[in-house]
Coordinates of C-alpha atoms in Angstrom, one line a residue:
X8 CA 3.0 69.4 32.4
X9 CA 6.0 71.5 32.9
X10 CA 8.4 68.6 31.6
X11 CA 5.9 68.3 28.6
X12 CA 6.4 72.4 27.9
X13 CA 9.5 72.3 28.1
X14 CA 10.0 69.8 25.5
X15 CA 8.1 71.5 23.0
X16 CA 10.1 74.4 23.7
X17 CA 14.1 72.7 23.0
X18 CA 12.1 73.0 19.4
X19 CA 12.1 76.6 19.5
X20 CA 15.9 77.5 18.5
X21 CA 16.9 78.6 14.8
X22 CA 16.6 75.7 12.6
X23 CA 15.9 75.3 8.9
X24 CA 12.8 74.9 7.7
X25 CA 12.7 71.4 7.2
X26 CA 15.3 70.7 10.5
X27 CA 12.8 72.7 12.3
X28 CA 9.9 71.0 11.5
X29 CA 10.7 67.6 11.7
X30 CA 12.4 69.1 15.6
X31 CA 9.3 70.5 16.6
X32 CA 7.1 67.3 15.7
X33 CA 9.8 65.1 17.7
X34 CA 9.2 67.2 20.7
X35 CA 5.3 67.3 20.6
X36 CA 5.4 63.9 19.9
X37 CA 7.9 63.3 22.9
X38 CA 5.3 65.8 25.4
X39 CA 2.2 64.0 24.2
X40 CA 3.6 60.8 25.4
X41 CA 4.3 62.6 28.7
X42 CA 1.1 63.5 29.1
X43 CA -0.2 60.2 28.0
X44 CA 1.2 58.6 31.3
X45 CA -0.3 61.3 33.9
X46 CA -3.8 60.9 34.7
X47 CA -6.3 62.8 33.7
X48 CA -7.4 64.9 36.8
X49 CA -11.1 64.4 37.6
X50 CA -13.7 67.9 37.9
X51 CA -12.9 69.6 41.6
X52 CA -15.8 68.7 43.9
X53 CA -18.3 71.9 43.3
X54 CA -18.3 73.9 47.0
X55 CA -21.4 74.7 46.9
X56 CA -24.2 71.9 46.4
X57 CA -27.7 71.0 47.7
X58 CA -25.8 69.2 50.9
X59 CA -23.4 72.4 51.3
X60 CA -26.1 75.4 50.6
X61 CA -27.6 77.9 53.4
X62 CA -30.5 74.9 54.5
X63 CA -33.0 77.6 55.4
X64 CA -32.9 78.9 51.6
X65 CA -33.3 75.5 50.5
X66 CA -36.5 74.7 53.1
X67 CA -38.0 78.2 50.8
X68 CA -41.3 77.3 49.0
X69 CA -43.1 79.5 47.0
X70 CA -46.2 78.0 45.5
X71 CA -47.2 81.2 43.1
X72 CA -44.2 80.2 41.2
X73 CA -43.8 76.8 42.4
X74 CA -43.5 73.6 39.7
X75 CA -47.1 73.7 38.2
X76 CA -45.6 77.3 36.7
X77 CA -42.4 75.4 35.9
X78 CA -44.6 73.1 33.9
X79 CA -46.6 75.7 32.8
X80 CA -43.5 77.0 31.2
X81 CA -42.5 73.7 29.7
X82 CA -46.1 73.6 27.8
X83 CA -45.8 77.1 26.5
X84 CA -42.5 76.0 24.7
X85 CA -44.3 73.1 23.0
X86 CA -46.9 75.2 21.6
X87 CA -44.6 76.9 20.4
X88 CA -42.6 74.2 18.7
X89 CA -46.3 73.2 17.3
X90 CA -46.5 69.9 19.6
X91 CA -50.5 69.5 19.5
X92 CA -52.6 70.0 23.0
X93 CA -56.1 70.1 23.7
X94 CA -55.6 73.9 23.8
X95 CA -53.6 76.8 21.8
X96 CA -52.4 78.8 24.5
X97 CA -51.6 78.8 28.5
X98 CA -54.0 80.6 30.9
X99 CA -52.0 82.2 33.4
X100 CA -54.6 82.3 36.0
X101 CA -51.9 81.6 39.5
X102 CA -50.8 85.2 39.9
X103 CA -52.3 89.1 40.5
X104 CA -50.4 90.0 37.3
X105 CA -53.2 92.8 36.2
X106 CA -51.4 93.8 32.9
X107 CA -50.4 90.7 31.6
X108 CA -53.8 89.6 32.0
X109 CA -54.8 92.4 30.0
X110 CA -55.4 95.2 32.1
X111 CA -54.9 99.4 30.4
X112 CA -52.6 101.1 32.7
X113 CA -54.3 104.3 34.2
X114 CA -53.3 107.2 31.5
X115 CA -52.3 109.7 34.1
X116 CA -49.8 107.4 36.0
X117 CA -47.8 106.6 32.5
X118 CA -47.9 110.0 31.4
X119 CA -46.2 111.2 35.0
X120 CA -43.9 108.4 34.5
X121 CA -43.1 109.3 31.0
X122 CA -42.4 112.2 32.1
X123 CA -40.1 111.9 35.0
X124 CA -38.3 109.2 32.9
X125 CA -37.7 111.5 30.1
X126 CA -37.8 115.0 31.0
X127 CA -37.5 116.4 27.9
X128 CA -41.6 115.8 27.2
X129 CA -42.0 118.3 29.8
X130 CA -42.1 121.1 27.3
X131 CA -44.5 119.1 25.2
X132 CA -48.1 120.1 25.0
X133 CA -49.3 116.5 24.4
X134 CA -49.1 116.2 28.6
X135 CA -51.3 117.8 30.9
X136 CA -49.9 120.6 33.4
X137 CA -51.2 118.9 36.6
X138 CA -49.1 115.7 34.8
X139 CA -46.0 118.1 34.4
X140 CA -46.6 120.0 37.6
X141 CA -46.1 116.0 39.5
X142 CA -43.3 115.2 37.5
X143 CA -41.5 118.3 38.4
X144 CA -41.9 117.8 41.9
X145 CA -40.6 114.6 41.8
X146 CA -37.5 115.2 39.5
X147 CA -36.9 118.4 41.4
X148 CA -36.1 116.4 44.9
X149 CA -33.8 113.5 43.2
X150 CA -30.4 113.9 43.3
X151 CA -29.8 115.5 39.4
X152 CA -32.8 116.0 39.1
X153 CA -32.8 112.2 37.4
X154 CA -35.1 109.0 38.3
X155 CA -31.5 107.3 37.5
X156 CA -29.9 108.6 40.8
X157 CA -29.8 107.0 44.4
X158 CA -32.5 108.3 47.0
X159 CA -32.1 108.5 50.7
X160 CA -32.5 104.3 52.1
X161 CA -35.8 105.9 53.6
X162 CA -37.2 106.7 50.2
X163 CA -37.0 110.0 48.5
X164 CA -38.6 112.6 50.8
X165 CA -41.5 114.9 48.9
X166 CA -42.7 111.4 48.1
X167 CA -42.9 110.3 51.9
X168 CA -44.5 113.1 52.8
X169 CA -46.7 112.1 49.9
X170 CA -47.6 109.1 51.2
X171 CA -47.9 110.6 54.9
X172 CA -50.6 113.0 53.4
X173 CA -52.6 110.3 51.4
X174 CA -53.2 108.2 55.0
X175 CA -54.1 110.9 56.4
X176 CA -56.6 111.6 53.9
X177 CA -57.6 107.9 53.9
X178 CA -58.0 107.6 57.9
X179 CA -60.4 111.0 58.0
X180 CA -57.6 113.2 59.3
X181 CA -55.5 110.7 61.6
X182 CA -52.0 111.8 61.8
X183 CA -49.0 110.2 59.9
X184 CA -45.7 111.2 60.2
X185 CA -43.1 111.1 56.9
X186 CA -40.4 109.6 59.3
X187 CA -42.4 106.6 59.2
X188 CA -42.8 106.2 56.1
X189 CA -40.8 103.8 54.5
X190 CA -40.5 103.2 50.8
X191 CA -39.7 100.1 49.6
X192 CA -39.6 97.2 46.9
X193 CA -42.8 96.7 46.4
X194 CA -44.9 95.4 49.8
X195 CA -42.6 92.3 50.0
X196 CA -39.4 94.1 50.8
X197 CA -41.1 95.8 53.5
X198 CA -42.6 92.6 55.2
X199 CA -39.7 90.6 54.8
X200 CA -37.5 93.5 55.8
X201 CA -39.5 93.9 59.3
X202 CA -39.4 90.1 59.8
X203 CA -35.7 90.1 59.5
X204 CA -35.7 92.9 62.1
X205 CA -38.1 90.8 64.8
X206 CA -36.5 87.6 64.6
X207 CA -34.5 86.5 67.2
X208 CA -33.5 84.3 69.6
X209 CA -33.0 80.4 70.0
X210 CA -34.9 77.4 71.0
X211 CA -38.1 77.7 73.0
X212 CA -37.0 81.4 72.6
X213 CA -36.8 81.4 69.0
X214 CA -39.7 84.4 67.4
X215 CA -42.8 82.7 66.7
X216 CA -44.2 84.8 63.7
X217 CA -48.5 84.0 63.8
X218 CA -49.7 83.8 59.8
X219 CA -53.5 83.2 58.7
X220 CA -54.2 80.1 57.4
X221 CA -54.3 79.8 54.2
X222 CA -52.0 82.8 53.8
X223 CA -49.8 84.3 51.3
X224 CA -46.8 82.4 50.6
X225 CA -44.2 84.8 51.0
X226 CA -45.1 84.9 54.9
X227 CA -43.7 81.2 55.1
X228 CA -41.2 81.7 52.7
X229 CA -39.3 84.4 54.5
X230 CA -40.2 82.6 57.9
X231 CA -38.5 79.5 57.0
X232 CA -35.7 81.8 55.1
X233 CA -35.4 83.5 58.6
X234 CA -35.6 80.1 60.6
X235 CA -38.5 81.5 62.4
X236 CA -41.4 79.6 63.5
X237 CA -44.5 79.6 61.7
X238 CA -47.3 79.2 64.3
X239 CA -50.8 79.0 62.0
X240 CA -54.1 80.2 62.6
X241 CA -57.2 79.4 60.7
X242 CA -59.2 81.3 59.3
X243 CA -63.5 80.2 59.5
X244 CA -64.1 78.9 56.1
X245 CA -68.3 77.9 57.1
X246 CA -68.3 82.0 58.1
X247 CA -66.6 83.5 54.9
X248 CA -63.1 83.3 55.8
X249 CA -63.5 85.3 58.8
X250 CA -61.0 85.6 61.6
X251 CA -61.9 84.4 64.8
X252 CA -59.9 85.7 67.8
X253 CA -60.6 82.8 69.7
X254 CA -58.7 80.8 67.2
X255 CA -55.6 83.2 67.6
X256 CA -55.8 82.6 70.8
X257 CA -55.6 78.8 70.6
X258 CA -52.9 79.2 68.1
X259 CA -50.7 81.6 70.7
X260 CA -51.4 79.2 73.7
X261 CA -50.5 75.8 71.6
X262 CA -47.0 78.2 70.3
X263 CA -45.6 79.4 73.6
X264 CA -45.0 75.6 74.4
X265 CA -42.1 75.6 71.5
X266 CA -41.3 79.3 70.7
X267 CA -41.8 83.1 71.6
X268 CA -44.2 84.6 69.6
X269 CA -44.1 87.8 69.0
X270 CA -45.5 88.9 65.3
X271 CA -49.0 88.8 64.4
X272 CA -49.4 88.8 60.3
X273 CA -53.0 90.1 58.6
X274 CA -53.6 90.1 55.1
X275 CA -56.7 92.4 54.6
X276 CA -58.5 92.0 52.3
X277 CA -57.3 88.4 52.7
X278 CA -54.9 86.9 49.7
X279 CA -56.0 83.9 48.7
X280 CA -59.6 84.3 50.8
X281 CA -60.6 87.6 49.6
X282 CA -62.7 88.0 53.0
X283 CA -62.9 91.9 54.3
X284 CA -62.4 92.3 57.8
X285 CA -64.9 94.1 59.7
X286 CA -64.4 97.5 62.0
X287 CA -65.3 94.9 65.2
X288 CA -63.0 91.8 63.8
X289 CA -59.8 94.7 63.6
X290 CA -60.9 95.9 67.2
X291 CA -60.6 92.5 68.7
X292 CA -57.4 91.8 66.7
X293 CA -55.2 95.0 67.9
X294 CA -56.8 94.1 71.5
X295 CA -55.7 90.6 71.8
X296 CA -52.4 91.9 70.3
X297 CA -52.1 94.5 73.1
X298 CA -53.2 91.9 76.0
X299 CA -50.3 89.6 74.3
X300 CA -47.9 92.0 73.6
X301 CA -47.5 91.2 70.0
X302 CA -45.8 93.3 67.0
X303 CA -48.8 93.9 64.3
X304 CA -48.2 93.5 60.8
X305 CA -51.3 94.4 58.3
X306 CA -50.9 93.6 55.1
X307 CA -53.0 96.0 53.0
X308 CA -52.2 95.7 49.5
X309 CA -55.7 95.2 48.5
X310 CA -57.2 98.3 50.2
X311 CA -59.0 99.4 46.6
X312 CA -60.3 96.2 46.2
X313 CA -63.5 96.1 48.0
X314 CA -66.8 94.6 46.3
X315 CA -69.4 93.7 48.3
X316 CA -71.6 96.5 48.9
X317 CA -71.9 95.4 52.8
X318 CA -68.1 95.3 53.3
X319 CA -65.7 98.7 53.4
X320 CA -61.7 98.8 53.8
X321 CA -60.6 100.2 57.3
X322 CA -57.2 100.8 58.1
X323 CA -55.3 99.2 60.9
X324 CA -53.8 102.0 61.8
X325 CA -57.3 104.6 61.4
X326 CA -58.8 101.6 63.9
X327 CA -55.9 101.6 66.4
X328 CA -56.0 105.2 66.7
X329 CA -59.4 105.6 67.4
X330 CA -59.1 103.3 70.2
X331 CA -57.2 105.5 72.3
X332 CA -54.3 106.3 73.7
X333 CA -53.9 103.3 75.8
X334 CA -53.5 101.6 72.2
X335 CA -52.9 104.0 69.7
X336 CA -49.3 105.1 71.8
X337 CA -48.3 101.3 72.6
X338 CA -49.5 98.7 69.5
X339 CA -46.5 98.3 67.5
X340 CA -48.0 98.3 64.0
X341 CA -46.3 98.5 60.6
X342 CA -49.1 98.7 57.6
X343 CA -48.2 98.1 54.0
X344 CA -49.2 98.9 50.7
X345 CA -48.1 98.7 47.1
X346 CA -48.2 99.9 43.1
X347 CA -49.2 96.7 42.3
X348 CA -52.6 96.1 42.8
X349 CA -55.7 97.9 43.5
X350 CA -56.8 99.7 40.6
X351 CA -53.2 100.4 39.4
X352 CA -51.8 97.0 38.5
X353 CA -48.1 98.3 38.4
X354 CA -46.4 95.1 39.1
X355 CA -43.2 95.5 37.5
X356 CA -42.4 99.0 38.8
X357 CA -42.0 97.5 42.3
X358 CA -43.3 100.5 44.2
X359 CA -44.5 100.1 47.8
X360 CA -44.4 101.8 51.5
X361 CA -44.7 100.8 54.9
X362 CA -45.7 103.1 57.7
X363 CA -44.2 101.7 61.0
X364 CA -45.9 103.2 64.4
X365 CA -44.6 103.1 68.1
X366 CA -41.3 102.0 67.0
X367 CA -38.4 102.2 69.7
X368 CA -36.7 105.4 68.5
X369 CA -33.0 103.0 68.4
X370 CA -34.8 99.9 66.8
X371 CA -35.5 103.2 64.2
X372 CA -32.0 103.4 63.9
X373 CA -31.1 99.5 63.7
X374 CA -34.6 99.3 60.8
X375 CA -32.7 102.7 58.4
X376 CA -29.3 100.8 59.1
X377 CA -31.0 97.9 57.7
X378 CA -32.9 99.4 54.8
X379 CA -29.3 100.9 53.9
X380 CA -27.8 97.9 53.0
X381 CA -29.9 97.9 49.9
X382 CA -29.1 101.6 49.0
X383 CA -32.4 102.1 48.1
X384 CA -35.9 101.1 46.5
X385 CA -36.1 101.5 42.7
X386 CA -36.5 105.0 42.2
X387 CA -38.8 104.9 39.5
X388 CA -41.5 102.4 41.7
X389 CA -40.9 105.4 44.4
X390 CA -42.4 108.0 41.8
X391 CA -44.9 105.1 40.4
X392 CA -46.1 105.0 44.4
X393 CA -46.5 109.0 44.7
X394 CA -48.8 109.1 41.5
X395 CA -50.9 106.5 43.1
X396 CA -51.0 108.8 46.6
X397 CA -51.2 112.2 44.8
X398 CA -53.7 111.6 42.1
X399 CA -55.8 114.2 40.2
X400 CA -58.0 116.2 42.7
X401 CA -61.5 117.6 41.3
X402 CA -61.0 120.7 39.6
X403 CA -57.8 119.1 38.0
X404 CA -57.4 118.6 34.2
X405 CA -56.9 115.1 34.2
X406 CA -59.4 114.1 37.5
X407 CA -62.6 113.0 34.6
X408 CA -60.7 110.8 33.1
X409 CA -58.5 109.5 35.8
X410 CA -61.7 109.3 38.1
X411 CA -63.5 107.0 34.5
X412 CA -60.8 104.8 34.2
X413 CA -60.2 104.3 38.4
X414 CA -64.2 103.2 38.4
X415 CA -64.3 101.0 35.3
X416 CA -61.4 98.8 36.4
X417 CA -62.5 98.5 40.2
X418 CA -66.5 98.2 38.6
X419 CA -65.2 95.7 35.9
X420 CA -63.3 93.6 38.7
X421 CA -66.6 93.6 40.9
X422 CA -68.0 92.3 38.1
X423 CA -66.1 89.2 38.0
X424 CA -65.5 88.4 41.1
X425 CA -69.8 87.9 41.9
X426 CA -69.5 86.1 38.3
X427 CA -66.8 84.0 39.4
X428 CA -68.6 83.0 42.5
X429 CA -71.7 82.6 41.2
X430 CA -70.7 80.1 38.6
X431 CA -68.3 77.9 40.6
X432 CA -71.4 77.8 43.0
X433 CA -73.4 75.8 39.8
X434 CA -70.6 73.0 39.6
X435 CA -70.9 69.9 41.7
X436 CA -68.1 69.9 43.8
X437 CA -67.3 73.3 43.9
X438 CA -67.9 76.1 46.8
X439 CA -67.2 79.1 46.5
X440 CA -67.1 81.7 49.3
X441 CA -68.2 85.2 48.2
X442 CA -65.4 87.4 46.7
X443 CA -65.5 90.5 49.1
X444 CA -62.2 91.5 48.0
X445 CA -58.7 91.6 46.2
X446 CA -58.9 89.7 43.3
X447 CA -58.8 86.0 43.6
X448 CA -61.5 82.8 44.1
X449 CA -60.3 80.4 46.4
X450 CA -63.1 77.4 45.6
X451 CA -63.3 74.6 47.7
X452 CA -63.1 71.1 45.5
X453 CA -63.8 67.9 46.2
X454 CA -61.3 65.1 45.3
X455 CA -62.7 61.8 45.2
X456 CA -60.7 58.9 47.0
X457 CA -59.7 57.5 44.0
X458 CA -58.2 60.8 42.3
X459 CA -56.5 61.1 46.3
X460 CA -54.8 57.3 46.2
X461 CA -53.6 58.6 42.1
X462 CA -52.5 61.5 44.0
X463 CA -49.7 59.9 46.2
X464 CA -48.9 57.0 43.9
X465 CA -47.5 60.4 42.0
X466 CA -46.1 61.7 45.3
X467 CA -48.3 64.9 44.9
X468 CA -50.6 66.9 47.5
X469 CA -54.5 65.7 45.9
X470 CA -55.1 69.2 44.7
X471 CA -51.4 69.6 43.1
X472 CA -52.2 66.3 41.3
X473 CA -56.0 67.9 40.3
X474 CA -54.4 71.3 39.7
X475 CA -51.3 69.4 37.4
X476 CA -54.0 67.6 35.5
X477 CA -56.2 70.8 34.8
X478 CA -53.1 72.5 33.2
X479 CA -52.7 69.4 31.0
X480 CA -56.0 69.4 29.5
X481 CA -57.1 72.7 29.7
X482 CA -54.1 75.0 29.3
X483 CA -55.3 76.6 32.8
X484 CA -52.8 77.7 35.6
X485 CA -53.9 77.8 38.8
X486 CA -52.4 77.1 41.9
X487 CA -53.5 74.5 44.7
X488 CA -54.3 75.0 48.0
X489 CA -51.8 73.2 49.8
X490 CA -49.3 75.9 48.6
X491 CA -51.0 78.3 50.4
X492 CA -52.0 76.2 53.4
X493 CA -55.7 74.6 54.4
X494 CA -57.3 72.2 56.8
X495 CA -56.2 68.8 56.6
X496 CA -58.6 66.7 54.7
X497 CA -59.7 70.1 52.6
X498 CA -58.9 71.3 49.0
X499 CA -59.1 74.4 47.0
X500 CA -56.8 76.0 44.3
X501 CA -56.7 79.7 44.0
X502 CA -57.2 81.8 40.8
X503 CA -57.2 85.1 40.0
X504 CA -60.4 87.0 38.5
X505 CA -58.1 89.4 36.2
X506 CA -58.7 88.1 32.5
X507 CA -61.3 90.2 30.9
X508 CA -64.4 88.8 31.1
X509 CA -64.9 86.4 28.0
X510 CA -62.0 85.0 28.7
X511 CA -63.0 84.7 32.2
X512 CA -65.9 82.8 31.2
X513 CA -64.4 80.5 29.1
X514 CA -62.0 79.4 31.8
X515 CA -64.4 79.0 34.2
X516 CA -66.6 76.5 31.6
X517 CA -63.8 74.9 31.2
X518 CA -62.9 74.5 34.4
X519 CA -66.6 73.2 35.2
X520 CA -66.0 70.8 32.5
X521 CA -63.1 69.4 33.2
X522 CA -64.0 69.4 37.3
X523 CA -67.2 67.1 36.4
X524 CA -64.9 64.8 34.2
X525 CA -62.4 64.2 37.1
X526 CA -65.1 63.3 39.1
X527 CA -66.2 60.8 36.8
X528 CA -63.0 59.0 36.1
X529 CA -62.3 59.3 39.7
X530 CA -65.7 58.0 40.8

């Protein structure tokens, strides 16, 4: 190459036009031969590849957005270029995305938002004082007074001692401390971010991190991130989903041949399940976790979302400190909750806390270090969270209409979820456990042999082949079981209750309709 630049430059000295020209094609006639006789260099090896790549990111699955959403994707794209289906749009039933589906966001929250967002509508009339008076509060304890600055890694902290107030409320007076409160990215961050902190070790030592099956994906996905072990325990499908704790204590003897485990993992109200966990079931839970000295993790994102007149939300943390002190000053526990469902629906705002109890006061020190990292949650999800644990109180301007619009999406969701049951109970095939809670049916289907031996000739789980074909003909996304885990020989898909209710109707008809066809060319 350099013998080839240097020709063309011998071209380069003052010449006449025509000497010039016929010069400078000589010499770019002389380096292109040059170059002619080196090889062309073949592409570098990439350094990073599937073989090179961090193997516990690779061994992630997340079945919410896993490939029946890829393909969901791909069918969206050819309605659009006008390729003809059975259908005219996608049903996005696989994930709790309340808006998308359709869902009004609660007036008071936006207008608070608006507000903090864009101060300047605080000297509009068009907003309501007890709107304005939030919003000043808020803006008023961020650095320049701007949603747009940094916070403390902890969370901004009126809005902590926000959230420590609202438990309290919650729980009937039970104390909660701001310094544990934790604001974070949503509930995720906060689950994964105590994970990270409790793993450890290697070998029949390595953290053992006890999830309900099925469960929630993320728990295995940041397990395997972590390189953790999973240990599974299952919940009672014939008793509504309900945890047993003599199955968790089968599950912790079978784990301490292989691993240490030392996190126990509760999703109440249960996601995909929906089961509500009674006052006695959350008794028995922290207990065996105190006789095996586990750390608690209660996932309690759902805590609005309670249906069935004979079931009621109690807090982990209300339960465990009623127990007394021999509990209540020993159970590690953290408890989390989040913008984005309940009533709310504020997905994309990525608002959430933890509250973490009986921490070590130095592990305290190690979890902030940690949190620090990331610089801070979104501070606009922070103020998102405080509206949703300082609402209008009675007496309030905008408490009628807040209190309206709270009921008619929790009523309207009630609603569904006994429809939703009550119609997958009428197809053969189909079982569906009552919806006590959150907002999701997770039917058990049958799969006939034949529709099972289609299945693997595929390479698919049965009910990723079933749930694959039901997008195909019906333009409905759900998401099988197997993603979320279930007895072996079992299958279910989980969908979520959201779309209003004609719509829901109509994909549940077609669902029974294209359930009793499968059975017949599978037969």
């Amino acid at each position: 190459m350099q013998r080839a630049a240097a020709l063309v430059r011998r071209g380069c000295g003052p010449r006449t036009p025509s000497s010039w020209g016929r010069s400078q094609s000589s010499a770019a006639a002389e380096a292109s031969a040059v170059l002619k006789v080196r090889p062309e260099r073949s592409r570098r090896e990439r350094i990073l590849t599937l073989e090179s790549m961090n193997p516990q990111v690779k061994a992630v699955e997340y079945a919410v957005r896993g490939p029946i959403v890829l393909k969901a994707g791909e069918i969206e794209l050819e309605l659009q270029r006008g390729i003809k289906k059975p259908f005219t749009e996608v049903i996005r039933a696989n994930i709790g995305d309340a808006q998308a589906m359709g869902q009004q966001p609660i007036t008071f929250l936006r207008q608070v938002m608006a507000l903090c967002t864009y101060p300047n509508l605080l000297d509009s009339p068009s907003f309501p004082e007890d709107a304005k008076k939030r919003a000043r509060r808020i803006l008023q304890a961020c650095g320049g007074h701007s949603l747009g600055s940094y916070s403390a890694s902890q969370g901004v902290n009126c809005i902590r001692e926000d959230v420590a107030a609202y438990i309290t409320r919650r729980d009937g007076g039970v104390p909660a401390d701001p310094d544990n409160i934790y604001l974070t990215t949503g509930a995720s961050d906060g689950i994964s971010t105590i994970l990270k902190i409790l793993v450890s070790g290697g070998g029949k030592s390595r953290t053992g991190v006890m999830i309900p099956i099925p469960q929630y994906p993320l728990y295995s996905a940041v397990i395997s991130e972590l390189d953790a072990i999973q240990v599974n325990y299952y919940l009672d499908e014939e008793n509504c989903w309900a945890l047993n704790v003599n199955e968790l204590r089968r599950a912790v003897q079978e784990a301490k041949d292989h691993c240490d485990p030392k996190v126990l993992c509760i999703i109440n109200p249960g996601n995909p399940t929906g089961q509500v966990q009674s006052r006695k079931c959350i008794e028995d839970v922290i207990h065996f976790a105190w006789e095996e000295k586990l750390f608690l993790l209660a996932d309690e994102v759902y805590q609005d979302n309670v249906y069935s007149p004979d079931c009621r939300f109690h807090s982990f943390k209300k339960v465990l400190y009623e127990m007394g002190p021999e509990y209540s000053s020993n159970v590690e526990l953290a408890s989390f909750h989040s913008t984005s469902k309940g009533y709310m629906g504020e997905c994309g705002y990525r608002g959430g806390y933890m509250e973490v109890i009986n921490l070590h006061p130095e592990i305290k020190g190690q979890l902030v270090k940690l949190l620090s990292v990331r610089l801070c949650p979104p501070v606009s999800g922070q103020a998102a969270m405080d509206i949703v644990v300082n609402p209008p109180v009675a007496g309030e301007e905008s408490f009628e209409q807040f209190s309206r619009e709270k009921e008619s999406v929790l009523g309207n969701l009630a609603k569904k979820a006994k429809l939703t049951e009550d119609l997958f109970n009428q197809v053969p095939g189909i079982h569906c456990n009552p919806l006590q809670g959150a907002m999701y049916a997770f039917p058990r289907i049958f799969i006939p042999v034949k529709a099972v031996e289609a299945a693997q000739a595929h390479q698919m789980a049965p009910d990723m082949f079933y749930c694959m074909k039901l997008l195909e003909e019906t333009g409905i996304c759900v998401v099988p079981g197997s993603g979320f885990g279930q007895r072996e020989g079992t299958y279910h898909f989980r969908m979520t209750i959201l779309p209003p209710v004609e719509k829901l109707k109509t994909v549940l008809q077609k669902v029974k309709d294209f359930h009793i066809n499968f059975l017949e060319k599978y037969a």
